[in-house]
Amino acid sequence: MIRITNLTLARGPKRLLEGANLTLFPGHKVGLIGPNGCGKSSLFALLRGQLHQDAGEMEIPARWVIAHVAQETPQSDRCGLDYALDGDIELRAVEAELAAAEHEHDNGVKIAELHAHYDHLGGYASRSRAAALLSGLGFNEEQQARPVAEFSGGWRMRLNLAQALMCRSDLLLLDEPTNHLDLDAVMWLEDWLAAYQGTLLLITHDRDFLDAVVNKVVHVDNLKLNEYTGNYSAFEKTRAMQLSVQQAAHQKQQRQVAHLQSFINRFKAKATKAKQAQSRVKTLEKMELIAAAHVDSPFEFAFREPEAKPRQLLHLKEATLGYGDAKTGRDILQNVEWRLFYGDKIGLLGPNGAGKSTLVKSLAGTLALKRGGRYEGQGLKIGYFAQHQVEQLRGSESVLWHMKQLDPTTREQEFRDFLGGFDFRGGRVTEPIAPFSGGEKARLALALIVWQKPNLLLLDEPTNHLDIEMREAVAEALQEFDGTLVVVAHDRHLLKATTDQLWLVADGKVAEFDGDLDDYKQWAKAYAVQHQKAKPQQARASQAENGLEAAPVLEFAAGDRKAQKRAEAEARQKNYAARKPLEEKLKKLEKELAGLNREKADIETWLAREDAYADENKTLMLDFLKRQGEVADKIGAVEWQWLELQQKLEESA
């Protein structure tokens, strides 16, 4: 269990947490949310022992193994598979001990014990486990064998993620794990985390990912850690109700303040009323003011009206896309026949490496076709956001300088008004952008595109490094965008909110996908299985071509098979008998938990009513608030019982 009590944490002069409290039980999967700079990553550093609190207490079980994703990757000649395996520290330690024992010719008993321990840890299947992790994260067999030093920054972060997942951890800390992943890898990671047995703390701005993975949300707000049961969608609903209650209380108090102030202003100069007026002054001074509920986003922008609106913007005809020259290069997509019409809203789907980014580059004209034709409509104006767009910005120059390069004749104040919608205000627009965060640079790159009034938007992972509020602002702006949109994104909320067509890039082809994102998830799983099955067949074919004998297929004798089936049936029967009472108890707890959550929702609904704070409802409100605390405690206790039973059930599987 993690327990944080009355904790205060500061970085330099800035206070991040003050008097914060939090309790997390083993097995909880927690989404840590809040605006950039609120202290989420600092809390991770605190949990890892890299920071120390300024006040208060933090308790973590001493024996817990904590895993996290390293931010730096060494220049190593080790292959990707071995690098991922290094994450299993316990297994590597046994391997080292075993190698030393065999080298020193220790007694056979010790070596046998080490081999048994190695087997217990799954050592003989560890390379398969690491290969499965890397495959899920988008590494093919050839990439798994490549040296770490050959990978780009984004792929090295995937390797670091694989290493963290290989660790036999009790607590897993993931800070923006989806930033460098494509959609297929994100969906795979969701399933992996769903099966993870330890405690998970997750920082991400991907709301769909949060919804799929977490059962708790901790919101860093006003220097506190505020806990909410459920996923991100449940948090949004509860938060909206709380803000409604807060706003109602604020308005009621403001009416009271106005009444008191009015009395003071009217009678403070009259001797007969001076004592009463002074009494009301003291009342005002002692009153703890309720802040107005504030949910306004600092981001508000819209795409500017395109100057031209041709019916057909772009046509790829019998196009072959790829790299290198026509003879010796590598073809990625063949015979692409695709027309983009004004107003199309298209999301691109497909496995990692299938050619989505290649297609977008060819549409943008930054990658020449190997064969075929690319025909532009009259008045075509492309706005292209590439995955590495921020790297093209000049760090020594300011936000305003970048804008002036696009349009030197525009007045500075007009630029400032425009940039305010991207939360670049005041002196911030004249500062060099080198120290800006990744999110701030991404916002600038988007602002530069928006200013140019494109009629065709090509967006390749535009929401990387953006927080939830900015992602929502981007989605809203794209919904109102009048032109044509083609987007590649692992952010499913963005895809759902902004596109009405899905196209599939796979096996060298581009074709319309008949289904939604849920259908695509099933397609991706089937596609991965199909390709996995094809590997042994390809291997056997390769062996045959090289005159090698294929490995024999082992078969059991008929009698052995019958005995095996009887033994398996008996084992299943025993397992069923042991599991049945646990499953029944689990169902009862789930039913009790559902009832408590319904009661919790009813209480919160009542507290959100405008008349809840009326004088005639004061006693009733106090009863509701008391019961709210009791229900919250009961939910925590039942959830703990549920977790214990679930663990026993999983151990018996």
Phi, psi and omega in degrees: 000140174257127180231121176247125186232119174049046189271136174239132182222131179227150171240106186065225180280350186269124175277128179260319178225146178213118180062035184277144179227144181196139173230125178237130180269156177304138179091349177293141174246111195243129172266122178261113186235163180152164183295158176303135179089004183276347177117013183296309180294327177295324176296320175300315179298323177296315180297328180275359179082011179277340175235161176235139181293153178278334177199164179087187185231148172223125182243127173228135178308131187300328184273356181295135172267125182254126178248144176210166180269117178295144180270344179242145178237125182293151173286093189239148174271356177296144180287160182304321181296313179294324179297317177296318179300330180300341178294333177277082187297319181298316180294317178299324179295318178294319177302315181296318180295320179294317179298318179295319180296318180290325179293321181275000181055048177296171182297153185297330181297313179299316180296319178297318178298319179294319176299320179296317178296318178301317179295318179301324179281359181076030185299324183286344177253006188294323180293324176295319179296316179295320179296321178295319176300311182295321178298316178299329180271006171104005180270124173277178185298321180296318180293323179298333181270351182283150176296146180302322184299339183277348184274150175286174183302315180297318179288329175294325177294326175295321177297319178295323176296316178300319179298318179295321180289332178289336183294138177278075191265152169267331180227124180246123180252117180239118181250107181051057184289342184269354186303325184252017182251153170269178187299318181299316180293324177298314181294322176297316181297322175306310181295321180296315181292330177298327180270352182295132186271341184275194177267133184243131169241123190234125171254120177201153175256010180268102187293324179293323177296316176301314181301322184282335191252316194267154171241003174219149173234130173247116184260119176277111186210131179054042176068013180243162174253105185258121186264138178228136177279139178105187182271193185293321180298318177296321177301314181302317180294313180296317180298319179298318178295318179299317180295325177296316177298314180299317181294320178297317179295320178298314181296319178298316180295321180297324176295321178295316178300315181298320179296314179297316182295324178297316178298316180299313182297325183283323192241003183295334181270352181267128184299322183292335183250002187300317181296318179295320179296318180296323178299320180288328174299315179296322177300315178298319182295324182278343185292127175275109187288137176270124181290149173292140177296131184233116180233008182294137176275145176285353184254129176204108179211164178220150175289137181285149184300125177299146181281334179230146182226066179293146181298312177250119183271323187205145180221119169262122185241118178046047188270138170250125184247141179172202186230152182084183182281172186298331185269312188256351184283184183250123177276133178256313180230140183237147173052046179283122177240107188210129177244132176254122180253156182299129179095353176298139176234101193240132171253134180263129178241161176153158180297162176300133179080005183285337177124016181298309180295325176300316179298316180297319177299319180292322175297321181287340181088005178277345176236117182292145176291148175279323175211161179091191186234150174234114187242124182266141173286156180294128180087011179298131175224115188262134168250116188240119175251108180271162180305324183251032183301320185296335180290343179274352177286152181265111187297329183282350183253168186266172174301314182296321179300316180298320179294319182293335177293331178283323189209084185294341185274346183286142179293147182300320182298325178295319176298315181298318178299317180295315183291337177302326178295340177258013179064033169255108188226157175058223182292347181298331185285345181253001180276147173301142187272356183309314180279000181297152176289166177301323178294319179294319178294321177297322177297319179296316179301319177294320179299320179297322179290314182301320183298332188278001177055055180289154170253352172229116179258124176244110187241118179248102183054061184285342186262002174305135177074359179270143177279176187299319182295317179291323176300319179294320178296319178298315180299316180295319179295319180292329176298328181268354182294129187276338187274206184259139184233131169233121186228137169249125183202145171270355179278099184292330176299318178296315180298316181295321187282335192240347184244151175235001173227142174240130178242141184255129175249110183197146175054038176079009184232159175235122182210155178295138181264125182268086180159182178252191184292329175294319176297322180295323178300317178294320178298317182297320178296314179296321179297317179296317179297316180301316181288329177292320178294327182289339185296312178299322178297318178296321180295317179295320178297319178296320178297317180297319180297328182265010178073023180262150180274132179289152179295139183290153176267121183279138179230147175270149172293158184301315180298319179297322181295320179296316179297319179298317181296319178299315180298318179296320180295317178298318179297318179297321180296314178298317180298320180297316180298322180286325185278333188302311179297325177296317180295322179294316177299320181298318179297319178298316179296318179298321177294317178297318180296320179298318178296317179296319179294325176295316178297319178301316180295320179297318178298313181296325177295317179296316181294339179278350180294147181295327183273002182299329184260012175293152183301323182290344180256012186301312180296317180297320180297318179297322177297317179296317180296320178296314179295326177302316178295319180296317180295318179300317178297318180296319178300316178300316181294316180294319178299322179295316176299318180299316180298318179298315179295318180299320179296316178299320181295317179293325178292333180274352182292000000 
